[in-house]
Coordinates of C-alpha atoms in Angstrom, one line a residue:
Chain A
X1 CA 5.4 -30.9 2.2
X2 CA 6.4 -32.7 -0.1
X3 CA 9.3 -30.8 -1.3
X4 CA 10.6 -27.6 -0.3
X5 CA 10.9 -26.3 -3.7
X6 CA 6.8 -28.0 -4.1
X7 CA 5.9 -26.5 -1.1
X8 CA 6.8 -23.0 -2.1
X9 CA 5.4 -22.7 -5.2
X10 CA 1.6 -24.1 -3.9
X11 CA 2.5 -21.6 -1.8
X12 CA 3.1 -19.1 -4.3
X13 CA 0.3 -20.5 -6.2
X14 CA -1.9 -20.0 -3.5
X15 CA -0.4 -16.6 -2.1
X16 CA -1.8 -15.1 -5.6
X17 CA -5.1 -17.0 -6.4
X18 CA -6.2 -16.1 -2.7
X19 CA -4.9 -12.0 -3.7
X20 CA -7.7 -12.1 -6.3
X21 CA -10.0 -14.1 -5.0
X22 CA -10.2 -11.2 -2.2
X23 CA -9.9 -8.5 -5.0
X24 CA -14.3 -10.2 -5.9
X25 CA -15.0 -10.0 -1.8
X26 CA -14.6 -6.5 -1.8
X27 CA -16.2 -5.7 -5.0
X28 CA -19.3 -6.2 -3.3
X29 CA -18.6 -4.8 -0.3
X30 CA -18.8 -1.0 1.1
X31 CA -17.4 1.2 0.8
X32 CA -16.1 1.8 -2.4
X33 CA -13.5 4.7 -2.3
X34 CA -15.7 6.0 -5.9
X35 CA -13.3 9.3 -5.3
X36 CA -10.2 7.3 -5.3
X37 CA -11.7 4.8 -8.0
X38 CA -12.1 7.9 -10.0
X39 CA -8.7 9.2 -9.5
X40 CA -7.2 6.4 -10.7
X41 CA -9.7 5.9 -14.1
X42 CA -7.9 9.4 -15.3
X43 CA -4.5 8.4 -14.1
X44 CA -5.0 5.0 -16.0
X45 CA -6.9 6.5 -19.2
X46 CA -6.4 10.0 -19.1
X47 CA -2.3 10.2 -18.7
X48 CA -2.4 7.5 -21.1
X49 CA -4.5 9.2 -24.3
X50 CA -1.1 10.5 -25.9
X51 CA 1.0 7.2 -25.6
X52 CA -2.2 5.0 -27.0
X53 CA -3.3 7.8 -29.9
X54 CA 0.7 7.4 -31.6
X55 CA 0.5 3.5 -31.3
X56 CA -3.0 3.8 -32.4
X57 CA -2.3 6.1 -35.1
X58 CA 1.2 5.0 -36.3
X59 CA 0.1 0.8 -36.3
X60 CA -2.5 2.0 -38.3
X61 CA -1.0 3.7 -40.9
X62 CA 2.1 1.8 -41.0
X63 CA 0.1 -2.0 -41.1
X64 CA -2.2 -0.7 -44.3
X65 CA 1.1 0.3 -45.7
X66 CA 2.4 -3.3 -45.1
X67 CA -0.5 -5.0 -46.0
X68 CA -0.9 -3.1 -49.7
X69 CA 1.7 -5.2 -51.5
X70 CA 0.6 -8.9 -51.1
X71 CA -3.3 -7.5 -51.6
X72 CA -2.2 -6.0 -54.8
X73 CA -0.1 -9.1 -55.7
X74 CA -4.2 -10.3 -56.2
X75 CA -4.9 -7.0 -57.5
X76 CA -7.6 -7.6 -54.2
X77 CA -6.3 -4.4 -52.8
X78 CA -10.1 -2.9 -52.5
X79 CA -9.8 -5.6 -49.8
X80 CA -7.6 -3.2 -47.8
X81 CA -10.5 -1.8 -45.6
X82 CA -12.2 -5.1 -45.2
X83 CA -8.7 -6.8 -43.8
X84 CA -7.5 -4.1 -41.5
X85 CA -10.8 -3.4 -40.0
X86 CA -10.9 -7.2 -39.2
X87 CA -7.2 -7.5 -38.0
X88 CA -7.8 -3.8 -35.5
X89 CA -10.7 -5.0 -33.6
X90 CA -9.7 -8.6 -33.5
X91 CA -6.5 -8.4 -32.6
X92 CA -4.5 -5.0 -32.6
X93 CA -5.9 -2.9 -30.9
X94 CA -6.7 -5.2 -27.6
X95 CA -3.5 -6.8 -27.0
X96 CA -1.4 -2.7 -28.3
X97 CA -4.2 -1.3 -26.2
X98 CA -2.5 -4.1 -23.3
X99 CA 1.2 -3.7 -23.7
X100 CA 1.1 -0.2 -23.6
X101 CA -0.4 0.4 -20.7
X102 CA 1.1 -3.3 -18.7
X103 CA 4.6 -0.9 -19.4
X104 CA 3.5 2.3 -18.6
X105 CA 0.6 1.9 -16.0
X106 CA 2.2 -1.0 -14.8
X107 CA 5.3 -0.3 -13.4
X108 CA 4.2 3.6 -11.9
X109 CA 1.4 0.3 -9.2
X110 CA 4.6 -2.1 -9.6
X111 CA 6.7 1.3 -8.0
X112 CA 3.8 3.7 -6.2
X113 CA 3.1 0.0 -4.3
X114 CA 6.3 -0.9 -3.6
X115 CA 7.8 2.5 -2.4
X116 CA 4.0 2.4 0.1
X117 CA 4.9 -0.6 1.0
X118 CA 8.7 -0.4 2.2
X119 CA 7.9 3.3 3.5
X120 CA 5.4 1.4 5.9
X121 CA 3.0 3.5 4.3
X122 CA 0.8 0.0 4.0
X123 CA 1.7 -0.2 7.6
X124 CA 0.2 2.9 8.9
X125 CA -2.8 2.5 7.5
X126 CA -3.4 -0.9 8.9
X127 CA -2.4 0.5 12.2
X128 CA -5.0 3.8 10.8
X129 CA -7.6 1.1 10.9
X130 CA -7.7 1.5 6.6
X131 CA -8.4 -1.5 4.8
X132 CA -5.0 -1.4 2.7
X133 CA -6.1 -4.2 0.0
X134 CA -9.2 -2.0 -1.0
X135 CA -7.5 1.8 -0.6
X136 CA -4.5 0.6 -2.9
X137 CA -5.0 -2.7 -4.7
X138 CA -8.9 -2.6 -5.2
X139 CA -8.4 1.1 -6.6
X140 CA -6.2 0.6 -8.7
X141 CA -7.7 -2.8 -10.1
X142 CA -11.2 -1.6 -10.8
X143 CA -9.6 1.5 -12.7
X144 CA -7.4 -1.1 -15.0
X145 CA -10.2 -2.3 -15.9
X146 CA -12.7 -0.8 -16.4
X147 CA -9.7 1.9 -18.5
X148 CA -8.3 -0.8 -20.3
X149 CA -11.5 -1.6 -22.4
X150 CA -12.3 1.5 -23.5
X151 CA -8.9 3.0 -24.2
X152 CA -9.0 -0.8 -26.5
X153 CA -11.9 1.0 -28.2
X154 CA -10.0 4.0 -28.8
X155 CA -7.3 3.0 -29.9
X156 CA -8.9 0.5 -32.3
X157 CA -10.4 3.7 -32.9
X158 CA -7.1 6.2 -34.1
X159 CA -5.7 3.1 -35.8
X160 CA -8.9 3.1 -38.3
X161 CA -8.4 6.5 -38.7
X162 CA -4.5 6.6 -39.7
X163 CA -5.7 3.6 -42.3
X164 CA -8.0 5.9 -43.4
X165 CA -5.4 8.5 -44.0
X166 CA -3.0 5.3 -46.2
X167 CA -6.1 4.4 -47.7
X168 CA -7.5 7.8 -49.2
X169 CA -4.3 9.3 -50.4
X170 CA -3.5 6.4 -52.1
X171 CA -6.9 4.4 -53.1
X172 CA -8.6 7.8 -53.3
X173 CA -11.6 5.8 -51.3
X174 CA -14.2 7.5 -49.8
X175 CA -15.0 7.6 -45.3
X176 CA -18.0 6.5 -46.2
X177 CA -16.9 3.7 -48.2
X178 CA -13.9 3.2 -45.9
X179 CA -16.7 2.6 -43.8
X180 CA -19.0 0.7 -45.0
X181 CA -16.2 -2.1 -46.0
X182 CA -14.6 -2.2 -43.0
X183 CA -18.3 -2.1 -40.6
X184 CA -19.6 -5.3 -43.1
X185 CA -17.1 -7.9 -42.3
X186 CA -16.8 -7.7 -38.4
X187 CA -19.4 -8.9 -36.8
X188 CA -20.8 -8.2 -32.8
X189 CA -18.8 -11.2 -32.2
X190 CA -15.7 -9.4 -33.4
X191 CA -16.7 -6.5 -30.9
X192 CA -18.3 -8.6 -27.5
X193 CA -14.4 -10.5 -27.8
X194 CA -12.6 -7.7 -28.3
X195 CA -13.2 -5.3 -25.7
X196 CA -13.6 -9.0 -23.7
X197 CA -10.5 -9.5 -24.0
X198 CA -9.9 -5.8 -22.6
X199 CA -11.7 -6.5 -19.5
X200 CA -9.2 -9.8 -18.2
X201 CA -6.4 -8.0 -19.9
X202 CA -6.8 -4.4 -17.8
X203 CA -7.5 -7.0 -14.6
X204 CA -4.4 -8.7 -15.0
X205 CA -2.4 -5.6 -15.1
X206 CA -4.4 -4.6 -12.2
X207 CA -4.1 -7.2 -10.2
X208 CA -0.7 -8.5 -10.9
X209 CA 1.2 -5.4 -10.4
X210 CA -1.2 -4.6 -7.3
X211 CA 0.4 -7.8 -6.4
X212 CA 3.8 -7.3 -7.5
X213 CA 3.7 -3.7 -5.2
X214 CA 2.1 -5.0 -1.9
X215 CA 4.3 -8.1 -1.5
X216 CA 7.6 -5.1 -2.4
X217 CA 10.6 -6.6 0.2
X218 CA 13.9 -4.7 1.0
X219 CA 14.6 -1.4 0.0
X220 CA 15.0 0.6 -3.8
X221 CA 16.9 -3.0 -5.1
X222 CA 12.8 -4.0 -3.8
X223 CA 11.3 -1.3 -5.5
X224 CA 12.7 -1.7 -8.6
X225 CA 12.5 -5.5 -8.8
X226 CA 9.0 -4.5 -8.0
X227 CA 8.5 -2.4 -11.2
X228 CA 10.4 -4.7 -13.2
X229 CA 8.0 -7.5 -12.1
X230 CA 4.8 -5.8 -12.6
X231 CA 5.7 -4.8 -15.9
X232 CA 7.5 -8.3 -17.5
X233 CA 4.6 -10.8 -15.2
X234 CA 1.2 -8.9 -17.1
X235 CA 3.0 -8.5 -21.0
X236 CA 3.6 -12.0 -19.7
X237 CA 0.3 -13.3 -18.6
X238 CA -1.7 -11.6 -21.7
X239 CA -0.2 -13.3 -24.4
X240 CA -0.9 -16.4 -22.4
X241 CA -4.2 -14.9 -22.1
X242 CA -4.6 -13.6 -25.4
X243 CA -3.5 -17.9 -27.1
X244 CA -6.2 -19.0 -25.0
X245 CA -8.5 -17.0 -25.2
X246 CA -8.5 -16.6 -29.1
X247 CA -9.2 -20.4 -28.7
X248 CA -12.5 -19.4 -26.7
X249 CA -13.4 -17.9 -29.3
X250 CA -12.5 -19.8 -32.6
X251 CA -14.9 -22.6 -30.8
X252 CA -17.5 -19.9 -29.8
X253 CA -17.2 -18.8 -34.3
X254 CA -17.6 -22.0 -35.2
X255 CA -20.7 -22.8 -33.2
Chain B
X1 CA -9.8 6.4 34.0
X2 CA -6.0 8.3 35.9
X3 CA -3.5 7.0 37.8
X4 CA -2.2 4.0 37.4
X5 CA -4.8 2.4 39.2
X6 CA -7.7 0.5 37.2
X7 CA -7.8 -2.4 34.3
X8 CA -4.6 -2.1 33.1
X9 CA -4.3 -1.3 29.7
X10 CA -1.5 -3.6 27.7
X11 CA -0.6 -6.8 29.2
X12 CA 1.5 -8.7 28.0
X13 CA 1.9 -12.4 29.3
X14 CA 4.7 -15.1 27.6
X15 CA 5.0 -13.3 24.5
X16 CA 7.2 -14.9 21.6
X17 CA 8.0 -14.5 18.3
X18 CA 10.6 -16.1 16.1
X19 CA 11.8 -15.5 12.4
X20 CA 12.6 -19.0 10.9
X21 CA 15.8 -19.6 13.4
X22 CA 15.8 -16.3 14.8
X23 CA 13.9 -16.5 18.2
X24 CA 13.3 -12.8 18.7
X25 CA 10.7 -12.8 21.8
X26 CA 11.7 -15.8 24.3
X27 CA 8.6 -15.1 26.4
X28 CA 7.8 -11.7 27.2
X29 CA 5.8 -10.5 30.6
X30 CA 4.7 -6.4 30.6
X31 CA 2.2 -4.3 31.8
X32 CA 1.0 -1.2 30.9
X33 CA -0.9 0.8 33.5
X34 CA -3.5 3.5 32.2
X35 CA -1.9 7.0 31.9
X36 CA 1.2 5.9 31.8
X37 CA 4.4 5.9 29.7
X38 CA 6.5 2.4 29.5
X39 CA 10.2 2.9 28.1
X40 CA 11.7 -0.1 26.1
X41 CA 14.9 -0.1 26.4
X42 CA 17.0 -2.2 23.9
X43 CA 20.3 -3.2 21.1
X44 CA 18.5 -2.7 17.3
X45 CA 18.0 -5.0 16.2
X46 CA 16.3 -6.9 19.1
X47 CA 12.8 -6.9 18.3
X48 CA 11.8 -3.4 20.3
X49 CA 9.7 -2.8 17.1
X50 CA 8.1 -6.7 16.9
X51 CA 7.1 -5.9 19.8
X52 CA 5.1 -3.0 19.4
X53 CA 3.8 -4.5 16.0
X54 CA 3.1 -7.8 16.9
X55 CA 0.6 -5.1 20.0
X56 CA -1.3 -3.0 17.3
X57 CA -1.7 -6.6 15.1
X58 CA 0.6 -6.1 12.3
X59 CA 2.4 -9.6 13.4
X60 CA 1.6 -12.0 14.7
X61 CA 3.1 -13.7 17.8
X62 CA 4.0 -17.6 18.1
X63 CA 2.8 -17.6 21.6
X64 CA 1.4 -16.0 24.6
X65 CA -0.6 -13.4 25.5
X66 CA -1.5 -9.9 24.3
X67 CA -4.5 -7.7 25.6
X68 CA -4.9 -3.9 24.7
X69 CA -8.0 -2.6 26.6
X70 CA -8.9 -5.6 28.2
X71 CA -9.3 -7.3 24.4
X72 CA -6.9 -10.5 23.8
X73 CA -5.1 -9.0 20.6
X74 CA -4.2 -12.9 19.1
X75 CA -8.2 -13.5 19.0
X76 CA -10.0 -11.5 17.3
X77 CA -11.5 -10.8 13.9
X78 CA -10.2 -8.2 11.2
X79 CA -13.4 -6.2 12.3
X80 CA -12.7 -6.4 15.5
X81 CA -9.3 -5.3 16.2
X82 CA -10.1 -2.8 13.9
X83 CA -12.8 -1.4 15.8
X84 CA -9.9 -1.8 18.6
X85 CA -7.0 -0.3 16.2
X86 CA -9.0 2.8 15.9
X87 CA -8.4 3.3 19.7
X88 CA -4.2 2.9 20.0
X89 CA -2.1 5.4 17.8
X90 CA 1.1 4.1 16.5
X91 CA 4.1 6.1 15.6
X92 CA 6.4 4.6 13.3
X93 CA 10.2 5.0 13.7
X94 CA 10.8 6.2 10.0
X95 CA 7.3 8.4 10.5
X96 CA 5.4 6.6 7.1
X97 CA 4.2 9.8 6.2
X98 CA 1.5 9.1 2.9
X99 CA 3.9 11.3 0.6
X100 CA 1.2 12.0 -2.0
X101 CA -0.5 14.0 -0.1
X102 CA 0.1 17.4 1.8
X103 CA 0.9 17.3 6.1
X104 CA -3.2 18.6 6.4
X105 CA -4.1 15.2 3.7
X106 CA -2.5 13.2 6.1
X107 CA -3.4 13.8 9.8
X108 CA -7.3 14.1 8.3
X109 CA -6.5 10.6 6.3
X110 CA -7.7 8.5 9.6
X111 CA -10.4 10.4 10.5
X112 CA -12.1 11.1 7.3
X113 CA -11.3 7.2 6.2
X114 CA -12.5 6.2 9.6
X115 CA -16.0 8.9 11.2
X116 CA -17.3 9.1 6.3
X117 CA -19.7 11.2 7.8
X118 CA -17.9 14.1 9.6
X119 CA -18.9 16.7 8.7
X120 CA -15.9 19.1 6.3
X121 CA -16.0 21.8 8.7
X122 CA -15.4 19.6 12.4
X123 CA -12.5 17.6 10.1
X124 CA -10.0 21.2 9.0
X125 CA -10.9 22.2 13.4
X126 CA -9.8 18.1 14.3
X127 CA -6.9 18.6 12.0
X128 CA -5.7 22.1 13.1
X129 CA -6.1 20.9 16.6
X130 CA -4.5 17.7 16.0
X131 CA -1.5 19.9 14.3
X132 CA -2.0 22.7 16.7
X133 CA -0.4 20.0 19.8
X134 CA 2.5 19.1 18.0
X135 CA 2.8 22.8 16.8
X136 CA 2.7 22.7 12.6
X137 CA 0.1 24.2 12.1
X138 CA 1.6 26.4 9.3
X139 CA 2.6 23.3 7.5
X140 CA -0.8 21.9 6.8
X141 CA 0.1 23.2 2.7
X142 CA 3.8 21.5 2.8
X143 CA 4.3 17.7 0.9
X144 CA 5.9 15.5 3.7
X145 CA 9.0 15.9 2.0
X146 CA 9.4 19.4 2.3
X147 CA 9.4 18.9 6.2
X148 CA 12.6 18.1 8.2
X149 CA 13.2 14.0 10.1
X150 CA 11.9 15.8 13.5
X151 CA 8.7 17.6 11.7
X152 CA 7.8 14.5 10.4
X153 CA 8.1 12.3 13.2
X154 CA 5.8 15.8 14.2
X155 CA 3.4 15.5 12.2
X156 CA 3.3 11.5 12.9
X157 CA 2.2 12.0 16.4
X158 CA 0.0 14.3 15.2
X159 CA -2.2 12.0 12.8
X160 CA -2.4 9.0 15.4
X161 CA -3.9 11.2 17.9
X162 CA -6.5 12.6 15.2
X163 CA -8.6 9.9 16.7
X164 CA -8.2 10.2 20.4
X165 CA -6.3 7.2 21.3
X166 CA -6.7 6.0 24.7
X167 CA -2.3 4.1 23.7
X168 CA -0.1 5.4 22.2
X169 CA 2.8 3.1 20.4
X170 CA 6.2 5.2 19.5
X171 CA 8.3 3.1 17.6
X172 CA 12.3 4.8 18.2
X173 CA 10.0 9.0 18.2
X174 CA 13.8 10.0 18.6
X175 CA 16.1 8.1 16.3
X176 CA 18.2 9.9 14.0
X177 CA 17.5 13.3 15.0
X178 CA 19.8 16.0 17.1
X179 CA 19.4 16.0 21.1
X180 CA 18.1 19.7 21.1
X181 CA 14.7 18.5 18.3
X182 CA 15.4 14.9 20.7
X183 CA 14.2 17.1 23.8
X184 CA 11.2 18.8 21.8
X185 CA 9.7 15.9 20.4
X186 CA 10.1 13.7 24.5
X187 CA 8.4 17.0 25.7
X188 CA 5.9 16.7 23.6
X189 CA 5.3 12.8 24.2
X190 CA 5.5 13.2 27.8
X191 CA 3.1 16.8 27.5
X192 CA 0.3 14.5 24.7
X193 CA 0.5 12.6 28.1
X194 CA -1.0 15.1 29.9
X195 CA -3.2 15.9 27.4
X196 CA -5.0 13.2 25.8
X197 CA -4.3 10.3 29.3
X198 CA -3.0 7.6 26.8
X199 CA -1.6 4.6 27.5
X200 CA 2.3 4.4 25.7
X201 CA 5.6 2.5 25.5
X202 CA 8.4 4.4 23.6
X203 CA 10.7 2.2 21.5
X204 CA 13.9 3.3 22.4
X205 CA 17.2 3.2 22.6
X206 CA 17.5 6.8 23.5
X207 CA 18.6 6.9 28.0
X208 CA 18.1 10.9 27.6
X209 CA 14.7 10.4 26.0
X210 CA 14.1 7.8 28.9
X211 CA 14.6 9.3 31.6
X212 CA 12.7 11.7 30.1
X213 CA 9.7 10.1 29.2
X214 CA 9.2 6.6 30.9
X215 CA 7.5 6.6 34.4
X216 CA 8.7 3.1 34.1
X217 CA 11.2 1.3 32.3
X218 CA 12.3 -2.0 31.0
X219 CA 15.2 -3.0 29.2
X220 CA 14.4 -6.0 26.3
X221 CA 17.2 -8.2 26.0
X222 CA 17.7 -11.6 24.7
X223 CA 14.1 -11.9 24.8
X224 CA 13.1 -11.0 27.9
X225 CA 11.8 -8.1 29.6
X226 CA 14.9 -6.6 32.7
X227 CA 13.1 -4.5 34.5
X228 CA 10.4 -2.4 34.8
X229 CA 11.3 -0.4 37.9
X230 CA 11.9 3.3 37.8
X231 CA 14.6 4.5 35.6
X232 CA 17.5 4.2 38.7
X233 CA 16.3 1.2 39.7
X234 CA 16.8 -0.1 36.7
X235 CA 20.4 0.5 36.5
X236 CA 21.3 -0.5 40.1
X237 CA 20.2 -4.2 39.1
X238 CA 23.2 -5.7 38.0
X239 CA 23.3 -7.1 35.0
X240 CA 26.8 -6.7 32.6
X241 CA 24.0 -5.7 29.3
X242 CA 22.4 -3.5 31.0
X243 CA 25.7 -1.9 32.8
X244 CA 27.3 -2.1 29.6
X245 CA 24.6 0.2 27.8
X246 CA 24.6 3.2 31.3
X247 CA 27.9 2.8 30.3
X248 CA 28.1 4.0 26.4
X249 CA 25.2 6.4 27.0
X250 CA 27.1 8.5 29.6
X251 CA 30.3 7.5 30.3
X252 CA 33.0 7.1 32.4
X253 CA 30.3 7.9 35.4
X254 CA 28.7 4.4 37.9
X255 CA 25.3 4.3 37.6
X256 CA 23.6 5.3 41.2

């Protein structure tokens, strides 16, 4: 006991660390509930496709259109494909996908687990000797960890398609030239670091939203708060992670 | 098995539980023998649900021992606890059915998760048998939200019965139900004991239910157990809270 506030903070940190540690413990221990994981992957992956498609495509078009004047000022509009590719692969695709998923999937996980908690469905699992953490939290977090990287790649491709549409109508660039320009500027490090970021983001969304839902207190209002906190805290964590990971990758690039 | 002989199914000794400064259980002693229904009465907020939750390990008591089927719940490791929980059925106050699953899936879930190698045909047969015993076989494809409160309660009991428990814990089985449905649930509780030889604790504030299903009746007052004999013996006690509890349920009738 140091001071009530400090104590509470320490306990909160400890609880969250334990929650994360428990996920990795369950990861190496059967059963893995493969069916439930696949169901969740469909829920997270397939159901997010329309939103990710639309957002990716619009971002591709708009970002290209907005970047053109600055490059044209230097007579360098032929650099558009490489500029856009770098922007999309390194930054936009993972970040945009993660933000969409924290909104769509995070709120769903928070609300779903939250209402299961307040209606005692989680207790019902526990007294039936079913591990609710494994069946609910593990499956959902694994699904987001796998699906956010997949959606990130998809989002990147759709954004490139949007960008190509805009470039080919304005600069009459052919598809092969566009792809050649684009992909010759990015390295494997760019692709891998982007995927690594997406994996971290996916895990973050799953574990934070599950934590909020799993520890919901107090009826309908509590469920609302859990859904809301799931989204807000996921987004907050994603921005912090983005800032940190960019520093690390920058250091790797300099080596 | 059978009869009050043999070692008791549930033994509580000096169980205490507090939430902050709220002392809910203050040294509870309770014995439940094999194949008997013990009713625990008490007004709302006296910690009746806390009592059943400590028995099944959802809550940890601060002090005291809880033996269920010969094992001390307070010292079991998670894996041993799960092995014991398979032998305990729990009927929740608000049924706690999985609302994203059909009735058949709800009842099958504990079986599939605990005995994943059970052939599909056998799972289907046991689900049918469990739903048959609560009279809801035709509700199989429905969702929990489509059923009435009484039907949900019965599905909850069927789900608890699928693993063929030796001990049943009923948390307010008749709360919020009309008198006729209450009667059906009471009959069901008696019938479950007959057909499955279960030992049960029935938590309730419904005296008619207590009289109907209870072999013995105790009352939880200020965190301690009063009575523990028959229904009539409990209400023959000269205890102000016991008397007022009776007076409210059977107005102007003198307790026997």
